[in-house]
Amino acid sequence: MEEKILVLDFGGQYNLLIARRVRELHVYAEICPYNKITPEEIRQNGYKGIIFTGGPNSVYADGAPLCDPAVLDLGIPVLGICYGAQLMAYLSGGEIRLAENGGEYGKTALYTDEDILFRGVPAESVCWMSHRDQIQTPPDGFRVTAHTAQCPCAAICDSEKRLYAVQFHPEVTHTAYGQQMLHNFLYEICGCAGLWSAEDFAASAIEKYRRELAGKKVLLALSGGVDSSVAALLLHRAVGDNLICVFVDHGLLRKDEGDFVEQTFRSRFGLHLNRVNAEERFLRRLAGVTEPEEKRRIIGEEFIRVFEAEAKKLGKIDVLAQGTIYPDVVESGRGDAAVIKSHHNVGGLPDVIDFDEIVEPLRSLFKDEVRAIGTQLGLPEELVWRQPFPGPGLAVRVLGEVTAEKLAVLREADAIFREEIAAAELSKAPDQYFAVLTDMRSVGVMGDARTYGCVVALRAVVTDDFMTAEWLRLPYGVLEKAAGRITNEIPGVGRVVYDITSKPPATVEWE
């Protein structure tokens, strides 16, 4: 039986990051909401270990998400993180209280005792805290194995039952030895062998869809981004000519992008590609709309309607395929998680869809895993490492109402910024960078005359997983040249600003 870890989801925003960290250690992780699986189902599925995730609730509050206490008696190792640590203690008879000092947030000095979970971890290191409540009194049978200046029970364990709890977040990179702790849990406590890889996932996914989609016509939404491109090649390997790729040119693409997508997939890969020019249709629906979520909903619905129309032209189509990946899902809300923003291929789907089923072969993968599979499938480097681009396109990078005129300005500004980034050959290149056309105007002067032009914002970030991101300290020379070209070459732009906000508190995109 394939070894796997169950990540029991209690609604925190870092939950999917836990699964990613586990898979980085070559152990497959499955995520399931806390109330969607029973202890008996956990036993039957043969999980090697269980991880309780964080969450925004207090375990002692009415309506707090609580799993069946029997999960702790299955004989399967359990690691509780943050809320999950408090839950483990609460279900085992411990006392949880609001921290007298108001809790801890951010980087915190962690002091650990000798314990199998902390093997290879210095006695003093840095962890990432984010809590108001904390374990006041550990349950019987548990001992304290770590503390901070403000949190006396930063980690506890019952080694006989193989139950471990940490108040901090080992899954985030800010916890200096977090990955070592997860490694210890997986290999030393759960006894995993580390046999999983993204490449193995690709092989099993191809076989899965070859079997499940046999004889069915599949319509894929192909944008030309890495996610939909990998989904296209993976499904092409599975169903061959039964895959029909539809590229919707909605008029919200970057400069020259439509032609690039068409040429690449028709000529280079020989996929069956239908290009639909639907700019007028999308702009008509977006006229007068300024609210970001409404834009996303409209674009998501319009995408599906275009696919339905194409499907009717093509005859019987059984399946709609999409390139949805993990960050799309978590930011659209899953289980009890808060909705940050809807994605056109997750939260924006209309209620009625004229397809028998929807398949999302990459739904359980993070961006780096998708890229690894893309390389394995033979995607060229320029596609594998292509800049991420939101499904709604430039509609969510034009703040306020979307018009053809605004899109033309943004396309040129974005192209200039990308050209200057490429020309700079930076030693630390951004993982994502783009321009935003704000809905502000700013006074300026050109040729001794007063102007009142648009404001363009530039954004560049570095990130491991797109769950968190740091703004990139681009060289001033690069910013200066990009800003100079944008204001000189694009009529109507009077000011350029640079976004220096990280995620959190911001998101990578502006809308």
XYZ file of C-alpha atoms in Angstrom, residues 199-431:
233
model
C 7.107 12.645 -11.285
C 5.488 9.510 -9.872
C 2.271 11.492 -9.533
C 2.369 12.285 -13.250
C 2.657 8.628 -14.221
C -0.180 7.570 -11.929
C -2.372 10.494 -13.063
C -1.909 9.579 -16.729
C -2.890 5.992 -15.985
C -5.842 7.145 -13.848
C -7.306 9.368 -16.573
C -6.542 6.844 -19.314
C -8.770 4.459 -17.393
C -11.453 6.874 -16.168
C -11.814 8.935 -19.355
C -11.599 6.076 -21.855
C -13.875 6.807 -24.819
C -14.834 10.262 -23.527
C -14.305 13.577 -25.297
C -12.449 16.078 -23.108
C -12.533 19.857 -23.555
C -9.631 21.664 -21.889
C -9.423 25.352 -21.080
C -5.923 26.186 -22.346
C -4.522 29.589 -21.415
C -0.881 28.900 -22.247
C 0.203 29.324 -18.630
C 2.197 26.554 -16.987
C -0.813 25.059 -15.178
C -3.099 24.604 -18.176
C -0.132 23.667 -20.385
C 0.894 20.826 -18.068
C -2.726 19.737 -17.723
C -3.003 19.673 -21.535
C 0.081 17.502 -22.055
C -0.822 15.189 -19.183
C -4.339 14.637 -20.513
C -3.043 14.349 -24.096
C -0.867 11.459 -22.918
C -3.942 9.910 -21.298
C -6.661 10.342 -23.942
C -4.814 11.347 -27.119
C -6.991 12.779 -29.858
C -10.026 12.760 -27.564
C -8.587 15.910 -26.002
C -9.691 19.174 -27.582
C -8.020 22.326 -26.287
C -9.971 25.564 -26.428
C -8.003 28.765 -26.092
C -10.302 31.660 -25.245
C -8.743 34.939 -26.325
C -10.884 37.128 -24.111
C -8.967 40.309 -24.894
C -7.538 40.341 -21.374
C -4.152 38.853 -22.274
C -0.648 40.296 -22.213
C 0.961 41.745 -25.323
C 1.211 39.230 -28.231
C 0.178 36.388 -25.929
C -2.627 35.024 -28.067
C -0.411 34.406 -31.074
C 2.289 32.830 -28.905
C -0.126 30.324 -27.378
C -1.589 29.346 -30.725
C 1.768 28.856 -32.421
C 3.275 26.882 -29.534
C 0.565 24.292 -29.057
C -0.493 23.838 -32.656
C 2.936 23.786 -34.252
C 5.210 22.468 -31.536
C 3.032 19.938 -29.772
C 0.421 19.144 -32.399
C -2.526 19.454 -30.039
C -6.055 19.928 -31.345
C -6.462 23.638 -30.524
C -9.451 25.875 -31.193
C -8.826 29.590 -30.724
C -11.944 31.582 -29.853
C -11.729 35.360 -30.265
C -14.164 36.619 -27.639
C -12.799 40.039 -26.639
C -15.944 41.950 -27.530
C -18.125 39.485 -25.650
C -16.084 39.740 -22.422
C -15.698 43.515 -22.492
C -19.415 43.912 -23.025
C -20.127 41.832 -19.911
C -17.518 43.753 -17.891
C -18.783 47.221 -18.861
C -19.443 49.313 -15.771
C -18.206 46.601 -13.356
C -15.642 47.748 -10.774
C -15.882 45.233 -7.916
C -13.089 42.607 -8.142
C -15.142 39.589 -7.088
C -17.863 40.529 -9.575
C -15.247 40.707 -12.331
C -14.029 37.242 -11.434
C -17.553 35.843 -11.291
C -18.447 37.305 -14.685
C -15.255 36.078 -16.308
C -15.635 32.607 -14.793
C -19.203 32.320 -15.993
C -18.358 33.666 -19.441
C -15.514 31.158 -19.768
C -17.915 28.311 -19.140
C -20.493 29.698 -21.568
C -17.853 29.972 -24.284
C -16.817 26.375 -23.653
C -20.423 25.248 -23.789
C -20.862 27.016 -27.117
C -17.688 25.410 -28.482
C -18.765 22.015 -27.203
C -22.035 22.263 -29.116
C -20.118 22.995 -32.311
C -17.805 20.052 -31.713
C -20.492 17.479 -30.981
C -20.861 15.446 -27.813
C -18.347 16.560 -25.185
C -18.386 14.642 -21.921
C -15.779 16.308 -19.748
C -14.495 19.820 -19.009
C -10.849 19.868 -17.863
C -9.191 22.734 -15.995
C -5.694 23.582 -14.753
C -6.734 24.337 -11.161
C -3.880 23.973 -8.634
C -3.687 24.014 -4.825
C -3.206 27.773 -4.239
C -6.303 28.434 -6.393
C -8.313 26.185 -4.121
C -7.089 27.491 -0.773
C -7.568 31.161 -1.712
C -11.110 30.475 -2.866
C -11.870 28.890 0.514
C -12.198 25.207 1.276
C -13.959 23.611 4.206
C -14.087 26.263 6.909
C -11.224 28.333 5.481
C -11.833 32.008 4.853
C -12.274 33.176 1.246
C -9.468 35.530 0.210
C -10.480 35.760 -3.439
C -12.346 33.599 -5.927
C -10.564 32.030 -8.860
C -12.316 31.858 -12.220
C -11.835 28.099 -12.355
C -12.786 27.430 -8.720
C -15.101 29.914 -7.043
C -16.466 31.503 -10.198
C -18.155 28.483 -11.751
C -21.827 29.035 -12.585
C -24.429 26.790 -11.019
C -25.451 25.071 -14.266
C -22.775 23.613 -16.541
C -23.530 21.621 -19.693
C -20.858 18.977 -19.101
C -21.212 15.588 -17.464
C -18.179 16.117 -15.263
C -15.209 18.367 -14.513
C -11.677 17.041 -14.047
C -8.808 18.998 -12.516
C -5.703 16.793 -12.748
C -3.423 19.297 -10.979
C -5.776 20.250 -8.159
C -3.587 18.639 -5.495
C -0.293 20.184 -6.683
C 1.666 23.320 -5.895
C 3.299 25.432 -8.582
C 6.775 23.959 -8.152
C 5.366 20.438 -8.442
C 3.487 21.396 -11.595
C 6.730 22.729 -13.074
C 8.553 19.514 -12.199
C 5.900 17.529 -14.048
C 6.043 19.954 -16.988
C 9.774 19.351 -17.328
C 9.216 15.612 -17.169
C 6.566 15.815 -19.913
C 8.898 17.763 -22.188
C 7.547 21.301 -21.929
C 10.214 23.797 -23.035
C 11.853 25.884 -20.327
C 10.228 29.117 -21.516
C 6.818 27.575 -20.771
C 7.739 25.731 -17.581
C 9.116 28.920 -16.028
C 6.647 31.298 -17.621
C 5.307 34.063 -15.410
C 2.133 33.151 -13.472
C -0.900 34.894 -14.891
C -4.347 35.090 -13.266
C -7.231 33.352 -14.978
C -9.219 36.597 -15.275
C -6.163 38.091 -16.984
C -5.571 41.801 -17.069
C -9.126 42.434 -15.848
C -7.839 42.139 -12.262
C -4.783 44.268 -13.016
C -6.929 47.107 -14.340
C -8.410 48.550 -11.170
C -11.952 49.798 -11.611
C -13.871 49.423 -14.847
C -12.174 47.455 -17.617
C -12.094 49.089 -21.057
C -10.211 48.432 -24.275
C -8.338 51.715 -23.852
C -7.163 50.876 -20.331
C -6.103 47.399 -21.430
C -3.993 48.865 -24.223
C -2.148 51.090 -21.726
C -1.565 48.223 -19.309
C -0.331 45.839 -22.006
C 2.383 48.270 -23.033
C 3.394 49.071 -19.437
C 3.546 45.388 -18.533
C 5.588 44.554 -21.651
C 8.105 47.320 -20.869
C 8.506 46.138 -17.277
C 9.041 42.532 -18.387
C 11.567 43.645 -21.019
C 13.605 45.565 -18.440
C 13.539 42.668 -15.957
C 14.803 40.330 -18.700
C 17.487 42.778 -19.826
C 18.800 43.190 -16.279
C 19.633 39.452 -15.956
C 19.119 39.658 -12.215
C 20.969 37.234 -9.957
C 17.813 36.984 -7.856
C 14.975 37.029 -10.354
C 11.403 37.653 -9.199
C 9.047 34.688 -9.105
